[in-house]
Coordinates of C-alpha atoms (C1' of nucleotides) in Angstrom, one line a residue:
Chain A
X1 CA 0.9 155.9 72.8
X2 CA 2.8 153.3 70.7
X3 CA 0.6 151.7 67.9
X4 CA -0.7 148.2 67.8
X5 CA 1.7 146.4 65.5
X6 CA 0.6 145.8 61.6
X7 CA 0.5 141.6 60.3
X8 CA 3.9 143.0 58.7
X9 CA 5.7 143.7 61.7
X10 CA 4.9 140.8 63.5
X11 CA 5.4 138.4 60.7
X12 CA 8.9 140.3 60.3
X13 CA 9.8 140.7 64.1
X14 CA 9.3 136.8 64.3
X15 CA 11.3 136.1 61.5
X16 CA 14.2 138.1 62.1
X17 CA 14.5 136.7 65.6
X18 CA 14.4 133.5 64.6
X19 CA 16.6 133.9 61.7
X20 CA 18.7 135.5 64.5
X21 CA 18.3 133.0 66.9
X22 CA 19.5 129.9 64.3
X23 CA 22.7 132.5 63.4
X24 CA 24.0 133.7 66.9
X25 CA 23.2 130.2 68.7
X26 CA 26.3 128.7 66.0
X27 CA 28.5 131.4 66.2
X28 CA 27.9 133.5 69.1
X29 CA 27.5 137.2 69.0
X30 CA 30.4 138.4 67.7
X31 CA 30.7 135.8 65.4
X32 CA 27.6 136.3 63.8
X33 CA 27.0 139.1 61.4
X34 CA 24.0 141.1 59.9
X35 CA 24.0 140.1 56.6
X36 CA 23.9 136.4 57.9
X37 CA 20.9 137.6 59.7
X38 CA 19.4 139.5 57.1
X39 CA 19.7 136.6 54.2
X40 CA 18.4 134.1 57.5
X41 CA 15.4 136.2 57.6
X42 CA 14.9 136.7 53.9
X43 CA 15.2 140.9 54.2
X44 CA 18.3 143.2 53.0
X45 CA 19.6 144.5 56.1
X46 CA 18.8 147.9 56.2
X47 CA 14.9 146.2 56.3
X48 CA 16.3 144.3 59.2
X49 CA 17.7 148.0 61.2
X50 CA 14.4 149.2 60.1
X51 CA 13.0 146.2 63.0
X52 CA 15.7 146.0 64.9
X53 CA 17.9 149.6 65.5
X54 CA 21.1 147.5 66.3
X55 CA 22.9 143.8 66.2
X56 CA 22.8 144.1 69.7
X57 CA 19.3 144.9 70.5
X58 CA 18.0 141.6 68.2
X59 CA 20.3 139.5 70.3
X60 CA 19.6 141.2 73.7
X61 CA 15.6 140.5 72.4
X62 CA 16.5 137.1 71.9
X63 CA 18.1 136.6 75.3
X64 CA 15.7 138.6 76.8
X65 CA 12.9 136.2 75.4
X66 CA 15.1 132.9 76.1
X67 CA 15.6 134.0 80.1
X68 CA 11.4 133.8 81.0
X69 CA 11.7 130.6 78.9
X70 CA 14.5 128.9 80.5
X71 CA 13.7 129.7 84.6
X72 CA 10.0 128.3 83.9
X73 CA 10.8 124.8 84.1
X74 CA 11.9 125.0 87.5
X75 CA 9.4 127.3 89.2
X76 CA 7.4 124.6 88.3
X77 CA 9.1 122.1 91.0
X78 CA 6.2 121.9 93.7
X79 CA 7.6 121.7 97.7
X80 CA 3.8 119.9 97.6
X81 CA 4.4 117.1 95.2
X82 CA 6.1 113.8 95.8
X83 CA 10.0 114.4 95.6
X84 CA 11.7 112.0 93.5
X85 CA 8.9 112.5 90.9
X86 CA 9.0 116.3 91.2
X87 CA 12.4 116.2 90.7
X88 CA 12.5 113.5 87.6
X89 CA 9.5 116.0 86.4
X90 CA 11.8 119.0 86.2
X91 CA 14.7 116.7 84.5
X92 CA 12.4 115.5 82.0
X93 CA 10.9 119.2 81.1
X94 CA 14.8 119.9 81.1
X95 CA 15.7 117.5 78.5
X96 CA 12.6 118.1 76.3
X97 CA 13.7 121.7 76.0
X98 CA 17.3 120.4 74.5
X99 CA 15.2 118.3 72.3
X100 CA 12.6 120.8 70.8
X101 CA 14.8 124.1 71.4
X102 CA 18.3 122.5 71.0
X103 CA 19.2 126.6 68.9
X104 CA 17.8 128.2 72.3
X105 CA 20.2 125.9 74.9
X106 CA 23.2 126.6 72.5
X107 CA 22.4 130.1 72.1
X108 CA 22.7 130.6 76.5
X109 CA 25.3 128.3 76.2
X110 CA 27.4 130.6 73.6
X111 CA 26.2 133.7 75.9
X112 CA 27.9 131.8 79.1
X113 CA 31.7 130.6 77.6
X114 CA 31.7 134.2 76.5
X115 CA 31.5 135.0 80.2
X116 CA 27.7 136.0 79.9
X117 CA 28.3 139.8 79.2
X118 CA 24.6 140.6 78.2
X119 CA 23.2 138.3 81.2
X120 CA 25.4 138.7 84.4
X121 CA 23.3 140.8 86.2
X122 CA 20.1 137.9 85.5
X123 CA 22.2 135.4 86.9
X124 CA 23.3 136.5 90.4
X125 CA 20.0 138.2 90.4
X126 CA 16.5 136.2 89.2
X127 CA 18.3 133.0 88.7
X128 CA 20.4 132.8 91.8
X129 CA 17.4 134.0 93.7
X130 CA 15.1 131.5 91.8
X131 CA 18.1 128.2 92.7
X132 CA 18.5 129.6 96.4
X133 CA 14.8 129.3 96.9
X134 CA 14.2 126.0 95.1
X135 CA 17.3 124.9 96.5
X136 CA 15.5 124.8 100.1
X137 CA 13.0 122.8 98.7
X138 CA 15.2 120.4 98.2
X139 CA 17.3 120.5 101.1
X140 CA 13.2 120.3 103.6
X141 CA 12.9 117.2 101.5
X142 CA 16.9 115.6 102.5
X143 CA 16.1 116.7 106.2
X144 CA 12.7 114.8 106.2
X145 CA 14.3 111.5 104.6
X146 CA 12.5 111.9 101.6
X147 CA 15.7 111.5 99.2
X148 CA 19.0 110.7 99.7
X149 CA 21.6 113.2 100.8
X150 CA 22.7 115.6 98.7
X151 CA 24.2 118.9 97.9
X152 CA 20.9 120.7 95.9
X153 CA 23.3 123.5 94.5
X154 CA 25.0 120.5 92.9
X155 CA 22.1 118.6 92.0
X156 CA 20.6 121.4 89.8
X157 CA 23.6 122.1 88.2
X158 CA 23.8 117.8 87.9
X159 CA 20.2 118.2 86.2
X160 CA 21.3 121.2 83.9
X161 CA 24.7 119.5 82.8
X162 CA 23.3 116.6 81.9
X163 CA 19.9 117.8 79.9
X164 CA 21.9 120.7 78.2
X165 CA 24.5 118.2 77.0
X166 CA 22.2 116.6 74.6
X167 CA 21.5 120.1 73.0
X168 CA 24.8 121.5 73.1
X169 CA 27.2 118.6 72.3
X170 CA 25.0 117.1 69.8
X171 CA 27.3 116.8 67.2
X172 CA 29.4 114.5 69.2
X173 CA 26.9 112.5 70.4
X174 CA 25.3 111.9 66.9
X175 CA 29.2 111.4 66.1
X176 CA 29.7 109.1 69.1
X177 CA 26.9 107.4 69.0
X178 CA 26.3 107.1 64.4
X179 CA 22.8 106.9 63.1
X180 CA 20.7 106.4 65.9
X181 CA 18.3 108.6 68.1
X182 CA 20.4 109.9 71.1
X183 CA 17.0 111.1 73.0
X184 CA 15.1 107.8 73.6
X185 CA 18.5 106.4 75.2
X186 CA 19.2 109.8 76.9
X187 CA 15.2 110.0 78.6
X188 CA 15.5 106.4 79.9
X189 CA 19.3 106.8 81.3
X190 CA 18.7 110.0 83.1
X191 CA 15.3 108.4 84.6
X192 CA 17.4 105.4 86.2
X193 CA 20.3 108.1 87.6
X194 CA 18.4 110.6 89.2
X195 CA 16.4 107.9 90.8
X196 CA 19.3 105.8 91.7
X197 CA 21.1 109.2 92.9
X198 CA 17.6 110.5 94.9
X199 CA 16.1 107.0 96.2
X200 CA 16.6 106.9 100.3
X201 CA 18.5 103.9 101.3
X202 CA 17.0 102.2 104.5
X203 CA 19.5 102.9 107.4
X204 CA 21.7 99.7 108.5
Chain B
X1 CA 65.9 119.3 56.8
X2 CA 63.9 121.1 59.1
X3 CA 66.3 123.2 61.2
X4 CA 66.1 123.1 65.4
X5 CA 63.8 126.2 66.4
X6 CA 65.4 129.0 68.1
X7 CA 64.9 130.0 71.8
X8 CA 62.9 133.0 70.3
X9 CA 60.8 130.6 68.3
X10 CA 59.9 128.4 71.0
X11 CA 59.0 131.2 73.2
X12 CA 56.7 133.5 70.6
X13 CA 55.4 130.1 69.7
X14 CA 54.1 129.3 73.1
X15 CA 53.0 132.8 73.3
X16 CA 50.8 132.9 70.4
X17 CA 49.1 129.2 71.6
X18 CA 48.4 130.7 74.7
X19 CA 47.2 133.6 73.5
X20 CA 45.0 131.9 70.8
X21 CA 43.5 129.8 73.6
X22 CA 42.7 132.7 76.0
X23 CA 40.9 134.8 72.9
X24 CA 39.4 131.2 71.0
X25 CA 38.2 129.7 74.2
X26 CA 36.0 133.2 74.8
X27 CA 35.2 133.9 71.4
X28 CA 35.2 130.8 69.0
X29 CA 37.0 130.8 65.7
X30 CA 35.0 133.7 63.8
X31 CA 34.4 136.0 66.6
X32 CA 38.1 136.3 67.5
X33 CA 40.7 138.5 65.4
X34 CA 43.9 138.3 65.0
X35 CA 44.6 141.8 66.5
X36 CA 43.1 140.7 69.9
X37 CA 45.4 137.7 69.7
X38 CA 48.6 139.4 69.0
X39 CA 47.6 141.9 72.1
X40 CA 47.7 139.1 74.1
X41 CA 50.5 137.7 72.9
X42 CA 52.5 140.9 73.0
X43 CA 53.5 141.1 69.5
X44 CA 52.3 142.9 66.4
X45 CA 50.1 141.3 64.1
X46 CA 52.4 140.7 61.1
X47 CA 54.9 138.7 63.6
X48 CA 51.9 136.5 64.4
X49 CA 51.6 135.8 61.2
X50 CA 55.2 134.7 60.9
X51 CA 55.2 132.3 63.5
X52 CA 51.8 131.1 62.1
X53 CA 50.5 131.4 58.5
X54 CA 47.2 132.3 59.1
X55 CA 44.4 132.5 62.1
X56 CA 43.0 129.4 60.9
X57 CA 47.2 127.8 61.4
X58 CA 47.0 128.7 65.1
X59 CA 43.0 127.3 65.8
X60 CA 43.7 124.3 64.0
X61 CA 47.5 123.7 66.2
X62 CA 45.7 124.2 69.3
X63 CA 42.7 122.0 68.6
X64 CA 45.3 119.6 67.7
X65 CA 47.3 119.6 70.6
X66 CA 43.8 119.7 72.4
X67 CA 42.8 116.5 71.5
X68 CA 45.8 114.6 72.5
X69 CA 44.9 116.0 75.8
X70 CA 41.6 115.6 75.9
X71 CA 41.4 111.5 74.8
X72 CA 44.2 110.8 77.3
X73 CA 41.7 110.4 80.5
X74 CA 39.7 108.0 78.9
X75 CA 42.4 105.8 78.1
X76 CA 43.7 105.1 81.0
X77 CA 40.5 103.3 81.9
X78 CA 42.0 100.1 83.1
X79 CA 39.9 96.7 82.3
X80 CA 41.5 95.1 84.7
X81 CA 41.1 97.3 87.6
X82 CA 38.2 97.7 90.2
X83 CA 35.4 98.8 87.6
X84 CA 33.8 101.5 90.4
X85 CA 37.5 102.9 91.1
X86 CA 38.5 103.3 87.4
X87 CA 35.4 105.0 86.7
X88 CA 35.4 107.2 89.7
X89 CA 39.3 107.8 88.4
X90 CA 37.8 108.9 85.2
X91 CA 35.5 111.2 86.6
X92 CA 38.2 113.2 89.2
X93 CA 41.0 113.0 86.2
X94 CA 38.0 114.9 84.4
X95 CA 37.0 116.9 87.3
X96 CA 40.7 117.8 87.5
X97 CA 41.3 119.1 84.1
X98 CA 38.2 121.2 84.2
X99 CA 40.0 123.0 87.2
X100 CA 43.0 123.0 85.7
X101 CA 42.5 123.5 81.8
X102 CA 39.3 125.4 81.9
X103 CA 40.4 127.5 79.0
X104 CA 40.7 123.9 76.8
X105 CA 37.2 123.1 77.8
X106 CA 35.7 126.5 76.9
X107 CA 37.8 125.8 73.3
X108 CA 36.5 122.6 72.9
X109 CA 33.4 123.1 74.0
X110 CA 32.9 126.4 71.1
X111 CA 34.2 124.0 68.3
X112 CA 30.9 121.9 69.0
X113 CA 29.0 124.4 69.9
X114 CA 29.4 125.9 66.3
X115 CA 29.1 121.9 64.3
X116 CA 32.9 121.1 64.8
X117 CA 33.8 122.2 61.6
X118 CA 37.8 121.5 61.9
X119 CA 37.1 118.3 63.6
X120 CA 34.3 116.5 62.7
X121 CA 36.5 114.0 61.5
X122 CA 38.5 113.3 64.5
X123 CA 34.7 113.1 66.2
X124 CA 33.6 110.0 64.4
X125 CA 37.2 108.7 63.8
X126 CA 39.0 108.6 67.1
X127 CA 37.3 109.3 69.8
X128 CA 33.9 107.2 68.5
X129 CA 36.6 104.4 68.4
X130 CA 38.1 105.0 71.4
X131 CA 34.4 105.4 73.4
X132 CA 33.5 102.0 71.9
X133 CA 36.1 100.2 72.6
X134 CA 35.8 101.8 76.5
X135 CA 31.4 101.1 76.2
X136 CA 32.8 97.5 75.5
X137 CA 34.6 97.3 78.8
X138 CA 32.0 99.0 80.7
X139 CA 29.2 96.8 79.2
X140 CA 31.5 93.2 80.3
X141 CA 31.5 94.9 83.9
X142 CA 27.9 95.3 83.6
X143 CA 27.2 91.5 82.7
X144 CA 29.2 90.6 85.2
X145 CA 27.3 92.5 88.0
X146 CA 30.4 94.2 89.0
X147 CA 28.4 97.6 88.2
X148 CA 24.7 98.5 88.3
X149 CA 23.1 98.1 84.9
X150 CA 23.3 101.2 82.6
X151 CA 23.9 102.5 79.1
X152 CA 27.7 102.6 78.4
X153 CA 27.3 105.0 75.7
X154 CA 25.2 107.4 78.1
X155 CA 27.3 106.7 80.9
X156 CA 30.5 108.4 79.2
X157 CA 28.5 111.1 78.3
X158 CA 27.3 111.9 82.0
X159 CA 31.0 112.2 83.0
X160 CA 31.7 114.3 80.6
X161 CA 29.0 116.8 80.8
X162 CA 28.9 116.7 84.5
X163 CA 33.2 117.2 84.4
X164 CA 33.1 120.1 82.0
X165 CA 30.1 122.0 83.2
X166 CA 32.1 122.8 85.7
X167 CA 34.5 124.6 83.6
X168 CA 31.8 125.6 80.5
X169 CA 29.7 127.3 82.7
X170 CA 31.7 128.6 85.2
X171 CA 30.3 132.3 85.2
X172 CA 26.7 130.9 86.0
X173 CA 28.2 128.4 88.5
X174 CA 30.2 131.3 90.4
X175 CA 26.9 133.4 90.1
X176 CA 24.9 130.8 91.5
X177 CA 26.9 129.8 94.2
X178 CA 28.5 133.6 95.0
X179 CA 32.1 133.7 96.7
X180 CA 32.5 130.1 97.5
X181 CA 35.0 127.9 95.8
X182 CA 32.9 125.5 93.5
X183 CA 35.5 122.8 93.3
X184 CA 35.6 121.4 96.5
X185 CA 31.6 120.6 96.7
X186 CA 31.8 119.9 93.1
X187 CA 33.8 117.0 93.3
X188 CA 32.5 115.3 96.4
X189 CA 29.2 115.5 94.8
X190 CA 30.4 114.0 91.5
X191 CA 32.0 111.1 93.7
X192 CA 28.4 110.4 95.4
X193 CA 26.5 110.5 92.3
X194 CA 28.3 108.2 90.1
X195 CA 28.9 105.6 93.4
X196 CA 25.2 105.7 93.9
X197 CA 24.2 105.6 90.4
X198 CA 27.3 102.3 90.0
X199 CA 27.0 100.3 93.0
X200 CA 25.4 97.4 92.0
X201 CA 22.1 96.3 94.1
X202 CA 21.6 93.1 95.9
X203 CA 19.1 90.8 94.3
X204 CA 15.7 90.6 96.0
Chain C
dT1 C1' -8.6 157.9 43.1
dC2 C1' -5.6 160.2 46.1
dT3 C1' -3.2 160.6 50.2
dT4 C1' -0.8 159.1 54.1
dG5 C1' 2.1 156.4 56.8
dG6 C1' 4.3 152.2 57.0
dT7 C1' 7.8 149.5 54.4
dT8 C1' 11.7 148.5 51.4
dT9 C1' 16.0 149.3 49.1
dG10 C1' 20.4 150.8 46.6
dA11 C1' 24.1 153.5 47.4
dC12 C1' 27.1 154.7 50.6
dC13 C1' 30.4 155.3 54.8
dA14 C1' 33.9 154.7 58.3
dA15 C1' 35.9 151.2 61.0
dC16 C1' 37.7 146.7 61.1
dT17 C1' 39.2 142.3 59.2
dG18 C1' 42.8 138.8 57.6
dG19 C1' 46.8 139.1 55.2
dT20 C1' 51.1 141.0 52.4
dC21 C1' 55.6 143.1 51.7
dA22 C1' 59.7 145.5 51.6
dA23 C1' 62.6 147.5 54.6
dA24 C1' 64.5 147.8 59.1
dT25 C1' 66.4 145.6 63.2
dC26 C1' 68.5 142.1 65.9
dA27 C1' 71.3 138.0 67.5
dA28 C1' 75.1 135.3 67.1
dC29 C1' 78.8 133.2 65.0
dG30 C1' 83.3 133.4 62.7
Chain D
dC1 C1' 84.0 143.9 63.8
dG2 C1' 81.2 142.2 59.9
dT3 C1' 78.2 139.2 58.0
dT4 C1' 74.3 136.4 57.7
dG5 C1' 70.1 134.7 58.7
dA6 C1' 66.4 135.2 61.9
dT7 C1' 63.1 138.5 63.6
dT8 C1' 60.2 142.6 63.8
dT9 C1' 57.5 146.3 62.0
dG10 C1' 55.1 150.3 59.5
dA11 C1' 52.6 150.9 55.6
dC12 C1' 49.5 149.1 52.9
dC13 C1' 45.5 146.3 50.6
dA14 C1' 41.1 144.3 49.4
dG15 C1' 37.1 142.5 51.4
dT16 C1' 33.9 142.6 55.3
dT17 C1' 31.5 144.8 59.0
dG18 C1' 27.7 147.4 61.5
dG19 C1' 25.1 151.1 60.4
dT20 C1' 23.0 155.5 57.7
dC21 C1' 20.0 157.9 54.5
dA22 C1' 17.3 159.6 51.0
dA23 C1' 14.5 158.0 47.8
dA24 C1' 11.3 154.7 46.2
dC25 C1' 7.5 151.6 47.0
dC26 C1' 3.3 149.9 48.7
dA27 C1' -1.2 149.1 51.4
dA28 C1' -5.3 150.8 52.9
dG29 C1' -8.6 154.1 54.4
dA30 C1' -11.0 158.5 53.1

DNA sequence: TCTTGGTTTGACCAACTGGTCAAATCAACG
DNA sequence: CGTTGATTTGACCAGTTGGTCAAACCAAGA
């Protein structure tokens, strides 16, 4: 029987993983230390192993929490709904993610270039399981004429390159691009390419 | 007077690059040591540090050569050529290096990943200068009708997050997709999207 | 108030880190 | 061959790292 968790836990569980979140998604896991963790958080770090037993187990939490997060977007594409809009639905829940959890797309992204050591298993499993199945979907809606032809592995990575960019690269697109607000431009230039890329042409 | 290197210098030199770029590419600049890179290279540590005078000596040379490298494809965006040609030429030159230097991307990519602390400069120096003057060309094409409207800014950016996903995220590609080669489908896919997204519409 | 169990910390440790240095080794030229 | 300068290395160092532990502290219910 484990005990309902005290207003102290909580507060500290939540703090340390988001101090740990802001640390590991700039410097990946082994470039990310304890201490920077611990001072993050605003604990001395044997407070933090008193939460967490190990580095490890607050990142694995973290990843762990981030995976439920990041395949939501997509089970939300509906066989039911009107294509092109499902589809520009999903993009746009994409790219809000980069905006409002830029720290969560760079820490998968970090996880990934390191080959994904903590995650592998997810990704040919629930992922590639949750893609094959969506990826039908998509391929129904090409055999019926209902967007153009296309390769739907290729178009969901398309959708993930392009949204994750915004999060991931964003210090050279604010470097690229100076001052201004790269979202507003990115929303309304991914809106005209998927539906330029998805839109049936009439046959000749 | 600088003297001529040696055979032996040129050849531990090359070593230690390559070596830098396997371990950096996988584990940034903080979570790499100098003992995994002197593994790789096949020397000890302290005749690393005679070739190079410190860790930060070998990121910095290879994120120098890197960026040589990694402006070049943009540049040879021709004005004067068919616009839809040069930009497809852009994307497969692109395509092309993530196949072929995947370990540059993974580097790059981790330097931005982490704020591009060593290259900030070059960010909003160069290569903002070098995208303008390119957003310039793609924006006279544009007026002329000779592509389908679009943002020039947000167009470069779609080529290269669509190039070096392929390359960034190879482990959740490969997962995805299982055995097959991701390459091949990759770049025929690339080609449709940015034809569909650039050929210009008749009027109504 | 006292007790009890959750919470916090200073001191500590062994392993690892980037880097140094003097001495040993090697290559090549005269 | 001997010499000279380039190359290589074992031993070492101070600072950092993830993690431990006993002792101290604190909150809250009896």
């Amino acid at each position: 029987m484990s005990k309902a968790p005290t207003r102290i836990q909580q507060r500290n569980r939540t703090a340390i993983l988001d101090a740990g979140l802001k640390v590991f998604s700039q410097y990946g896991f082994r470039g990310s230390t304890l201490d920077q963790i611990a001072e993050a958080a605003g604990l001395s770090k044997p407070n933090l192993l008193y939460y967490y037993p190990s580095k490890d187990a607050i990142y694995t939490a973290l990843l762990e929490r981030l995976l439920e997060t990041w395949l939501e977007p997509l089970q939300q594409l509906d066989e039911d709904g009107d294509p092109i809009s499902e589809i520009l639905g999903y993009v746009h829940r994409k790219l809000d993610m980069s905006r409002d959890y830029p720290r969560e797309s760079r820490l998968f992204a970090n996880e990934i270039l390191q080959g994904a050591p903590h995650i592998a298993g997810h990704l040919s499993g629930e992922l590639r399981q949750l893609v094959d199945q969506k990826a039908h979907v998509l391929r129904r809606w090409e055999q019926a004429g209902r967007i153009a032809p296309i390769d739907p592995h290729h178009l969901i990575f398309s959708i993930w390159s392009l949204t994750q960019h915004y999060a991931d690269f964003d210090v050279q697109v604010r470097a690229v691009l100076g001052d201004s607000d790269p979202m507003a431009g990115a929303s309304a230039h991914l809106d005209m390419l998927f539906r330029r890329m998805l839109t049936p042409q009439a046959e000749p």
